[in-house]
Amino acid sequence: MTRATEQAIQIVVDADGIATLTIDLPGRSMNVITPALTAELAAAVDRIAGDASIKAAIITSGKPAFIAGADLMDIVNFYGSGASGPELMREISRYSGVLRKLESCGKPVAAAINGTALGGGLELCLACHFRVLSNDPKAVVGLPEVQVGLLPGAGGTQRLPRLIGIQPALELMTQGTHVEPEKAKALGIVHALAPAGDVVSVARRWLKEAADPVQPWDKKGFRWPGGAGALHPGAQQTFMAGSALVADRTQHNYPAPIAILSAVYEGSIVPFDTGLKIEARYFTSLLLDPVYRNMTRTLFINKGAADKLVRRPAGVAKSKVTRLGMLGAGMMGAGIAYVSARAGMDVVLLDTTKEAADKGKDYSRALLQKRVDQGRTPAAEMDAILARIHPTTDYADLAGCELVIEAVFESRDIKADVTRKAEAVIPETAIFASNTSTLPITGLAEASKRPGSFIGLHFFSPVDKMPLVEVILGRKTSGEALARALDYVQQIRKTPIVVNDSRGFYTSRVFMTYANEGMALLQEGVVPALIENAGKQAGMPVGPLAVHDEVSIELSAKIYQQTRADLGDRYTGPSAIAVALKFVEELDRKGKKYGKGFYEYPKEGKKFLWPGIAAVYPPAAHQPGVDEVKKRLLYVQAVETARCLEEGVVTEPADADIGSILGWGYPAWTGGTLSFIETVGLKAFVAECDRLAAAYGPRFEVPASLRERAARGEPFYPAHGTSRSAA
Ligand code: NAD
């Protein structure tokens, strides 16, 4: 059979009447479910059902992965499209309907899953009567829709629990877990494992020897594994515990996990086809919820574009760092050396003493040893990575480095000194980057002979875990330096955002408003437990006082003093800086690393709020409601971001949104600091800020550009789509 180029499904029928459907989307590196693929699949299913010469079918993929899921680009535009609920439901039920037809067509169908099958890809497999999966550990399966604020909408919430039981299915679906082949087999998600090259022949053997064209749930007398039903004690317990766990984990900020629990519960007490309708209703309600729009837009579409270097200037040849110079082998330098060596680079790790440089390398050794012990990294790979890290005190070793990153002490003089020493050795063409967290890049670049090649690469701690790098442009940084710095960030598989120079850049500046608002609340006499719980209930990873202890209250005091020294007395600092100064200077409670701050850190047991706070900031007679405190903590960060946009520190809304979620844990349900403003509604946000500013101070005053934007009714993102697409 010849294949039309625009077709995504190739069908070949062999002499035994077995039709092999090979899915291979033209022009795409991954198979994803699109309306066009759904239509082709529908036609293929009709053919399988209607063509008497076809006795059975195999579904496989022509790409290394099976199907990565739905094309999120397609479905992100559902939100706010103006389509009514019933229209949306009809649209999204199409694919689910095709799968139901496939599994009930009367002929056996086997899924030969040659690689990763996620979301709608796995749902297609679940609608087949037999599943054989590649045994390559990278060939994962799962229903990760919850991670973008959705639920599996093509039968996943109905088939998976009927297949493997309610509890394991809920665990996988409410967390969006990727399951490796061995576990998928053990759980019963697939029937068999085989090398990727053999999955089709294993499927064929099943069709010839043991084929059964009826799904378990379509058989008379079907029983749910582990039990189900309104009166089944085990099932009831699972739903009760599941609801409590989900509430604890999501603080009711995310509708999708609750919808999954509901779809499974309701589906478990009705016939299968009714269950599919219930699932479609919940799916539609999620599509109409801004949380889904927010998460999909920021965490998948715009993050995906950032990972593909959407901000990279055109016309600069693609570059690759083979030898990296790392100045300073402390906490950050050691972490950057580790991720770079893991990405295949040779790393010259320089510090003032050989002991300090060696200690930096030991950090990689410890991390790798842990991975080896867990069986996640082969010992030989550990040796190879370590062999690439060269500890030294000699600047001459930096010869040949394409990129040098400095992470020495946060002192202008020391940074200027190491810049000059390194530039004396490195090639003319090398890029020099600073990992400073507070010092403006333009000022640091004054020490450089080549300020055009000087750039900020701001990492987050711990470097091996934190996914973001904030790339900072100094006034003289060239487009080539930006392009090459971005190429490096891609090499170490992190997500870059690009911002302009300013004090605290974007992430530190906005993040500190959260810590500062915590202090402002404390100063007003709001009880610390209310402040901390409100932060967590809003969706922040930790309360503002706890996080301030972690970054150290001392650092806040130091930054304030340094800024005042730089800008003079007209700089008054954050509104409640007096709290930090009191804790550092009067109370000698400087933060977690000193063992005491807003919290006590006992040697044994958990940290707890320092009881002495009540004597320093006595609780006010009237305490605000938790919603007001939550609002202050989220709004103060969003309004500061709007200021960054007005000042040109941030130029792309997507950078602001991605940076806030990946950089300091602004809640994912908001879609990021600017998406949060859109979610509230621009006009409503401005009006609420006016109230907050009158009540609590000018830090809530919105910048003029936001007020004007609100008056124009112009969102940050055009037409509910993305802000940009990858080049
Ligand atoms: P650190 O104190 O752990 O490490 C600094 C290292 O630099 C030490 O090993 C020190 O011996 C070395 N050093 C000092 N002077 C040197 C010199 N002249 N030549 C070579 N090495 C020298 O500090 P850190 O936390 O790793 O921070 C380093 C830089 O990264 C600072 O600019 C800091 O602001 C920035 N930063 C820190 C964090 C964080 O969370 N700690 C996050 C982002 C950025």
Tab-separated table of N, CA, C and O in Angstrom, residues 242-334:
chain	number	residue	atom	x	y	z
A	242	GLY	N	-8.507	9.463	49.912
A	242	GLY	CA	-8.054	10.167	48.703
A	242	GLY	C	-8.456	11.636	48.732
A	242	GLY	O	-7.662	12.525	48.414
A	243	SER	N	-9.692	11.911	49.149
A	243	SER	CA	-10.151	13.304	49.198
A	243	SER	C	-9.323	14.097	50.193
A	243	SER	O	-8.931	15.242	49.936
A	244	ALA	N	-9.043	13.478	51.346
A	244	ALA	CA	-8.273	14.191	52.372
A	244	ALA	C	-6.849	14.471	51.874
A	244	ALA	O	-6.329	15.571	52.042
A	245	LEU	N	-6.252	13.464	51.226
A	245	LEU	CA	-4.879	13.640	50.723
A	245	LEU	C	-4.809	14.741	49.675
A	245	LEU	O	-3.917	15.590	49.691
A	246	VAL	N	-5.795	14.715	48.775
A	246	VAL	CA	-5.817	15.722	47.707
A	246	VAL	C	-6.015	17.117	48.301
A	246	VAL	O	-5.341	18.084	47.917
A	247	ALA	N	-6.905	17.224	49.283
A	247	ALA	CA	-7.148	18.535	49.897
A	247	ALA	C	-5.872	19.036	50.569
A	247	ALA	O	-5.517	20.211	50.476
A	248	ASP	N	-5.161	18.123	51.221
A	248	ASP	CA	-3.927	18.512	51.908
A	248	ASP	C	-2.883	18.989	50.896
A	248	ASP	O	-2.201	19.982	51.100
A	249	ARG	N	-2.796	18.257	49.794
A	249	ARG	CA	-1.751	18.564	48.814
A	249	ARG	C	-2.085	19.819	47.997
A	249	ARG	O	-1.202	20.565	47.609
A	250	THR	N	-3.351	20.052	47.736
A	250	THR	CA	-3.697	21.130	46.797
A	250	THR	C	-4.363	22.326	47.465
A	250	THR	O	-4.535	23.351	46.813
A	251	GLN	N	-4.727	22.196	48.727
A	251	GLN	CA	-5.374	23.312	49.440
A	251	GLN	C	-6.573	23.863	48.654
A	251	GLN	O	-6.856	25.059	48.700
A	252	HIS	N	-7.215	22.994	47.910
A	252	HIS	CA	-8.403	23.377	47.117
A	252	HIS	C	-8.096	24.413	46.036
A	252	HIS	O	-9.001	25.070	45.534
A	253	ASN	N	-6.827	24.569	45.701
A	253	ASN	CA	-6.491	25.521	44.634
A	253	ASN	C	-6.596	24.901	43.244
A	253	ASN	O	-6.595	25.613	42.248
A	254	TYR	N	-6.605	23.568	43.194
A	254	TYR	CA	-6.575	22.888	41.887
A	254	TYR	C	-7.842	22.058	41.703
A	254	TYR	O	-8.061	21.096	42.442
A	255	PRO	N	-8.687	22.384	40.732
A	255	PRO	CA	-9.927	21.621	40.567
A	255	PRO	C	-9.724	20.230	39.957
A	255	PRO	O	-10.553	19.353	40.156
A	256	ALA	N	-8.626	20.001	39.235
A	256	ALA	CA	-8.512	18.747	38.477
A	256	ALA	C	-8.452	17.486	39.352
A	256	ALA	O	-9.185	16.526	39.079
A	257	PRO	N	-7.626	17.443	40.407
A	257	PRO	CA	-7.593	16.187	41.175
A	257	PRO	C	-8.938	15.844	41.801
A	257	PRO	O	-9.321	14.680	41.885
A	258	ILE	N	-9.684	16.872	42.212
A	258	ILE	CA	-11.019	16.627	42.795
A	258	ILE	C	-11.938	16.077	41.703
A	258	ILE	O	-12.733	15.162	41.928
A	259	ALA	N	-11.833	16.658	40.510
A	259	ALA	CA	-12.682	16.193	39.399
A	259	ALA	C	-12.346	14.734	39.061
A	259	ALA	O	-13.239	13.952	38.723
A	260	ILE	N	-11.069	14.370	39.158
A	260	ILE	CA	-10.681	12.981	38.880
A	260	ILE	C	-11.321	12.050	39.912
A	260	ILE	O	-11.917	11.022	39.565
A	261	LEU	N	-11.224	12.443	41.190
A	261	LEU	CA	-11.849	11.627	42.239
A	261	LEU	C	-13.347	11.476	41.972
A	261	LEU	O	-13.905	10.378	42.090
A	262	SER	N	-13.987	12.583	41.594
A	262	SER	CA	-15.439	12.543	41.358
A	262	SER	C	-15.773	11.661	40.165
A	262	SER	O	-16.713	10.859	40.214
A	263	ALA	N	-15.003	11.814	39.077
A	263	ALA	CA	-15.296	11.033	37.865
A	263	ALA	C	-15.131	9.536	38.141
A	263	ALA	O	-15.925	8.714	37.676
A	264	VAL	N	-14.108	9.186	38.924
A	264	VAL	CA	-13.903	7.762	39.224
A	264	VAL	C	-15.010	7.265	40.152
A	264	VAL	O	-15.597	6.202	39.933
A	265	TYR	N	-15.320	8.065	41.174
A	265	TYR	CA	-16.346	7.617	42.120
A	265	TYR	C	-17.694	7.433	41.419
A	265	TYR	O	-18.314	6.368	41.489
A	266	GLU	N	-18.109	8.483	40.734
A	266	GLU	CA	-19.422	8.405	40.078
A	266	GLU	C	-19.412	7.327	38.995
A	266	GLU	O	-20.392	6.588	38.832
A	267	GLY	N	-18.291	7.218	38.283
A	267	GLY	CA	-18.186	6.195	37.243
A	267	GLY	C	-18.243	4.785	37.800
A	267	GLY	O	-18.617	3.840	37.092
A	268	SER	N	-17.886	4.659	39.088
A	268	SER	CA	-17.831	3.306	39.655
A	268	SER	C	-19.206	2.801	40.084
A	268	SER	O	-19.347	1.647	40.460
A	269	ILE	N	-20.208	3.694	40.052
A	269	ILE	CA	-21.541	3.217	40.462
A	269	ILE	C	-22.549	3.284	39.317
A	269	ILE	O	-23.747	3.180	39.526
A	270	VAL	N	-22.018	3.466	38.100
A	270	VAL	CA	-22.918	3.500	36.932
A	270	VAL	C	-22.320	2.612	35.830
A	270	VAL	O	-21.142	2.242	35.906
A	271	PRO	N	-23.082	2.303	34.788
A	271	PRO	CA	-22.526	1.521	33.679
A	271	PRO	C	-21.402	2.280	32.975
A	271	PRO	O	-21.340	3.518	33.030
A	272	PHE	N	-20.564	1.536	32.261
A	272	PHE	CA	-19.360	2.101	31.643
A	272	PHE	C	-19.670	3.315	30.753
A	272	PHE	O	-19.022	4.361	30.849
A	273	ASP	N	-20.660	3.192	29.890
A	273	ASP	CA	-20.924	4.293	28.953
A	273	ASP	C	-21.410	5.555	29.663
A	273	ASP	O	-21.103	6.667	29.236
A	274	THR	N	-22.133	5.370	30.757
A	274	THR	CA	-22.534	6.543	31.544
A	274	THR	C	-21.296	7.153	32.187
A	274	THR	O	-21.164	8.377	32.289
A	275	GLY	N	-20.390	6.285	32.615
A	275	GLY	CA	-19.132	6.771	33.195
A	275	GLY	C	-18.377	7.662	32.214
A	275	GLY	O	-17.821	8.695	32.598
A	276	LEU	N	-18.375	7.274	30.939
A	276	LEU	CA	-17.688	8.098	29.934
A	276	LEU	C	-18.332	9.486	29.821
A	276	LEU	O	-17.649	10.494	29.660
A	277	LYS	N	-19.666	9.507	29.927
A	277	LYS	CA	-20.353	10.814	29.844
A	277	LYS	C	-20.008	11.679	31.052
A	277	LYS	O	-19.805	12.885	30.938
A	278	ILE	N	-19.973	11.031	32.212
A	278	ILE	CA	-19.633	11.779	33.442
A	278	ILE	C	-18.224	12.362	33.309
A	278	ILE	O	-17.980	13.538	33.611
A	279	GLU	N	-17.314	11.531	32.819
A	279	GLU	CA	-15.939	11.988	32.624
A	279	GLU	C	-15.902	13.211	31.691
A	279	GLU	O	-15.220	14.205	31.973
A	280	ALA	N	-16.652	13.134	30.606
A	280	ALA	CA	-16.657	14.241	29.632
A	280	ALA	C	-17.194	15.524	30.260
A	280	ALA	O	-16.718	16.621	29.976
A	281	ARG	N	-18.198	15.373	31.150
A	281	ARG	CA	-18.733	16.573	31.814
A	281	ARG	C	-17.674	17.211	32.699
A	281	ARG	O	-17.482	18.431	32.683
A	282	TYR	N	-16.991	16.387	33.489
A	282	TYR	CA	-15.943	16.958	34.358
A	282	TYR	C	-14.823	17.567	33.517
A	282	TYR	O	-14.279	18.611	33.848
A	283	PHE	N	-14.491	16.893	32.434
A	283	PHE	CA	-13.427	17.416	31.553
A	283	PHE	C	-13.824	18.798	31.032
A	283	PHE	O	-13.033	19.738	31.033
A	284	THR	N	-15.080	18.918	30.620
A	284	THR	CA	-15.560	20.204	30.098
A	284	THR	C	-15.496	21.273	31.179
A	284	THR	O	-15.075	22.402	30.926
A	285	SER	N	-15.882	20.903	32.414
A	285	SER	CA	-15.863	21.920	33.474
A	285	SER	C	-14.433	22.390	33.727
A	285	SER	O	-14.188	23.562	33.998
A	286	LEU	N	-13.468	21.483	33.575
A	286	LEU	CA	-12.067	21.893	33.764
A	286	LEU	C	-11.597	22.795	32.618
A	286	LEU	O	-10.846	23.740	32.830
A	287	LEU	N	-12.067	22.480	31.411
A	287	LEU	CA	-11.672	23.302	30.261
A	287	LEU	C	-12.158	24.742	30.416
A	287	LEU	O	-11.579	25.669	29.867
A	288	LEU	N	-13.262	24.907	31.164
A	288	LEU	CA	-13.819	26.242	31.343
A	288	LEU	C	-13.199	26.950	32.548
A	288	LEU	O	-13.574	28.064	32.880
A	289	ASP	N	-12.259	26.287	33.215
A	289	ASP	CA	-11.655	26.837	34.433
A	289	ASP	C	-10.308	27.479	34.091
A	289	ASP	O	-9.493	26.866	33.398
A	290	PRO	N	-10.058	28.690	34.596
A	290	PRO	CA	-8.793	29.347	34.237
A	290	PRO	C	-7.552	28.598	34.726
A	290	PRO	O	-6.476	28.788	34.166
A	291	VAL	N	-7.686	27.762	35.750
A	291	VAL	CA	-6.492	27.055	36.249
A	291	VAL	C	-5.882	26.200	35.149
A	291	VAL	O	-4.667	26.152	34.964
A	292	TYR	N	-6.741	25.547	34.365
A	292	TYR	CA	-6.226	24.734	33.258
A	292	TYR	C	-5.526	25.617	32.225
A	292	TYR	O	-4.425	25.333	31.763
A	293	ARG	N	-6.191	26.740	31.871
A	293	ARG	CA	-5.574	27.654	30.899
A	293	ARG	C	-4.211	28.125	31.427
A	293	ARG	O	-3.203	28.117	30.722
A	294	ASN	N	-4.188	28.498	32.714
A	294	ASN	CA	-2.951	29.025	33.304
A	294	ASN	C	-1.820	28.003	33.268
A	294	ASN	O	-0.694	28.303	32.885
A	295	MET	N	-2.130	26.794	33.708
A	295	MET	CA	-1.065	25.783	33.824
A	295	MET	C	-0.570	25.343	32.448
A	295	MET	O	0.625	25.180	32.218
A	296	THR	N	-1.500	25.156	31.540
A	296	THR	CA	-1.096	24.702	30.203
A	296	THR	C	-0.264	25.769	29.501
A	296	THR	O	0.788	25.489	28.929
A	297	ARG	N	-0.753	26.989	29.585
A	297	ARG	CA	-0.076	28.067	28.864
A	297	ARG	C	1.349	28.276	29.401
A	297	ARG	O	2.304	28.346	28.640
A	298	THR	N	1.464	28.350	30.732
A	298	THR	CA	2.789	28.675	31.272
A	298	THR	C	3.706	27.459	31.329
A	298	THR	O	4.851	27.517	30.882
A	299	LEU	N	3.184	26.357	31.868
A	299	LEU	CA	4.092	25.245	32.180
A	299	LEU	C	4.376	24.345	30.990
A	299	LEU	O	5.353	23.609	30.997
A	300	PHE	N	3.522	24.392	29.985
A	300	PHE	CA	3.804	23.555	28.818
A	300	PHE	C	4.132	24.381	27.590
A	300	PHE	O	5.217	24.285	27.047
A	301	ILE	N	3.207	25.221	27.194
A	301	ILE	CA	3.434	25.895	25.913
A	301	ILE	C	4.567	26.918	26.031
A	301	ILE	O	5.552	26.856	25.286
A	302	ASN	N	4.466	27.820	26.980
A	302	ASN	CA	5.502	28.856	27.051
A	302	ASN	C	6.811	28.329	27.637
A	302	ASN	O	7.892	28.759	27.230
A	303	LYS	N	6.729	27.391	28.556
A	303	LYS	CA	7.974	26.785	29.054
A	303	LYS	C	8.643	25.999	27.919
A	303	LYS	O	9.858	26.043	27.745
A	304	GLY	N	7.815	25.310	27.142
A	304	GLY	CA	8.362	24.553	26.005
A	304	GLY	C	9.077	25.477	25.028
A	304	GLY	O	10.171	25.170	24.532
A	305	ALA	N	8.465	26.642	24.786
A	305	ALA	CA	9.104	27.608	23.872
A	305	ALA	C	10.396	28.142	24.481
A	305	ALA	O	11.395	28.321	23.779
A	306	ALA	N	10.385	28.372	25.797
A	306	ALA	CA	11.611	28.856	26.463
A	306	ALA	C	12.713	27.805	26.343
A	306	ALA	O	13.873	28.124	26.083
A	307	ASP	N	12.338	26.554	26.525
A	307	ASP	CA	13.333	25.471	26.424
A	307	ASP	C	13.898	25.365	25.012
A	307	ASP	O	15.026	24.933	24.816
A	308	LYS	N	13.079	25.764	24.035
A	308	LYS	CA	13.578	25.752	22.651
A	308	LYS	C	14.256	27.069	22.308
A	308	LYS	O	14.490	27.360	21.136
A	309	LEU	N	14.490	27.884	23.317
A	309	LEU	CA	15.229	29.152	23.181
A	309	LEU	C	14.518	30.173	22.300
A	309	LEU	O	15.104	30.757	21.390
A	310	VAL	N	13.255	30.405	22.618
A	310	VAL	CA	12.477	31.388	21.868
A	310	VAL	C	13.101	32.785	21.962
A	310	VAL	O	12.926	33.612	21.066
A	311	ARG	N	13.853	33.046	23.037
A	311	ARG	CA	14.450	34.388	23.196
A	311	ARG	C	15.835	34.499	22.556
A	311	ARG	O	16.522	35.485	22.719
A	312	ARG	N	16.261	33.452	21.866
A	312	ARG	CA	17.606	33.485	21.288
A	312	ARG	C	17.628	34.391	20.057
A	312	ARG	O	16.822	34.202	19.140
A	313	PRO	N	18.552	35.368	20.013
A	313	PRO	CA	18.609	36.231	18.822
A	313	PRO	C	18.922	35.399	17.584
A	313	PRO	O	19.727	34.462	17.653
A	314	ALA	N	18.297	35.763	16.476
A	314	ALA	CA	18.545	35.013	15.241
A	314	ALA	C	19.907	35.415	14.668
A	314	ALA	O	20.457	36.461	15.025
A	315	GLY	N	20.439	34.578	13.810
A	315	GLY	CA	21.645	34.949	13.071
A	315	GLY	C	22.949	34.671	13.798
A	315	GLY	O	24.008	35.036	13.309
A	316	VAL	N	22.872	34.074	14.981
A	316	VAL	CA	24.112	33.699	15.675
A	316	VAL	C	24.249	32.191	15.552
A	316	VAL	O	23.296	31.451	15.848
A	317	ALA	N	25.436	31.759	15.099
A	317	ALA	CA	25.626	30.315	14.899
A	317	ALA	C	25.442	29.576	16.219
A	317	ALA	O	25.823	30.077	17.283
A	318	LYS	N	24.838	28.398	16.151
A	318	LYS	CA	24.621	27.569	17.342
A	318	LYS	C	25.976	27.246	17.973
A	318	LYS	O	26.934	26.936	17.273
A	319	SER	N	26.042	27.337	19.295
A	319	SER	CA	27.333	27.104	19.956
A	319	SER	C	27.206	25.989	20.984
A	319	SER	O	26.101	25.609	21.378
A	320	LYS	N	28.354	25.500	21.407
A	320	LYS	CA	28.365	24.417	22.388
A	320	LYS	C	29.562	24.645	23.304
A	320	LYS	O	30.667	24.933	22.812
A	321	VAL	N	29.332	24.557	24.594
A	321	VAL	CA	30.455	24.692	25.525
A	321	VAL	C	31.064	23.304	25.720
A	321	VAL	O	30.361	22.350	26.061
A	322	THR	N	32.388	23.214	25.472
A	322	THR	CA	33.057	21.932	25.742
A	322	THR	C	33.905	22.050	26.999
A	322	THR	O	34.153	21.067	27.678
A	323	ARG	N	34.343	23.299	27.304
A	323	ARG	CA	35.178	23.507	28.473
A	323	ARG	C	34.658	24.738	29.211
A	323	ARG	O	34.596	25.842	28.657
A	324	LEU	N	34.238	24.520	30.447
A	324	LEU	CA	33.646	25.596	31.244
A	324	LEU	C	34.604	25.979	32.367
A	324	LEU	O	35.138	25.109	33.053
A	325	GLY	N	34.783	27.276	32.573
A	325	GLY	CA	35.550	27.745	33.726
A	325	GLY	C	34.582	28.114	34.838
A	325	GLY	O	33.626	28.853	34.610
A	326	MET	N	34.782	27.576	36.024
A	326	MET	CA	33.876	27.863	37.150
A	326	MET	C	34.706	28.517	38.246
A	326	MET	O	35.580	27.872	38.835
A	327	LEU	N	34.449	29.796	38.506
A	327	LEU	CA	35.221	30.517	39.522
A	327	LEU	C	34.445	30.514	40.830
A	327	LEU	O	33.325	31.020	40.898
A	328	GLY	N	35.025	29.904	41.861
A	328	GLY	CA	34.333	29.755	43.137
A	328	GLY	C	33.722	28.371	43.187
A	328	GLY	O	32.926	27.996	42.323
A	329	ALA	N	34.164	27.583	44.193
A	329	ALA	CA	33.672	26.203	44.300
A	329	ALA	C	32.813	26.045	45.548
A	329	ALA	O	32.788	25.002	46.180
A	330	GLY	N	32.118	27.132	45.908
A	330	GLY	CA	31.231	27.083	47.080
A	330	GLY	C	29.924	26.396	46.729
A	330	GLY	O	29.857	25.583	45.793
A	331	MET	N	28.883	26.775	47.465
A	331	MET	CA	27.603	26.081	47.268
A	331	MET	C	27.131	26.168	45.806
A	331	MET	O	26.776	25.158	45.202
A	332	MET	N	27.174	27.368	45.234
A	332	MET	CA	26.647	27.530	43.875
A	332	MET	C	27.630	26.991	42.832
A	332	MET	O	27.246	26.284	41.904
A	333	GLY	N	28.916	27.343	42.996
A	333	GLY	CA	29.926	26.900	42.025
A	333	GLY	C	29.972	25.382	41.928
A	333	GLY	O	30.047	24.804	40.826
A	334	ALA	N	29.899	24.712	43.079
A	334	ALA	CA	29.947	23.246	43.083
A	334	ALA	C	28.734	22.681	42.338
A	334	ALA	O	28.846	21.713	41.574
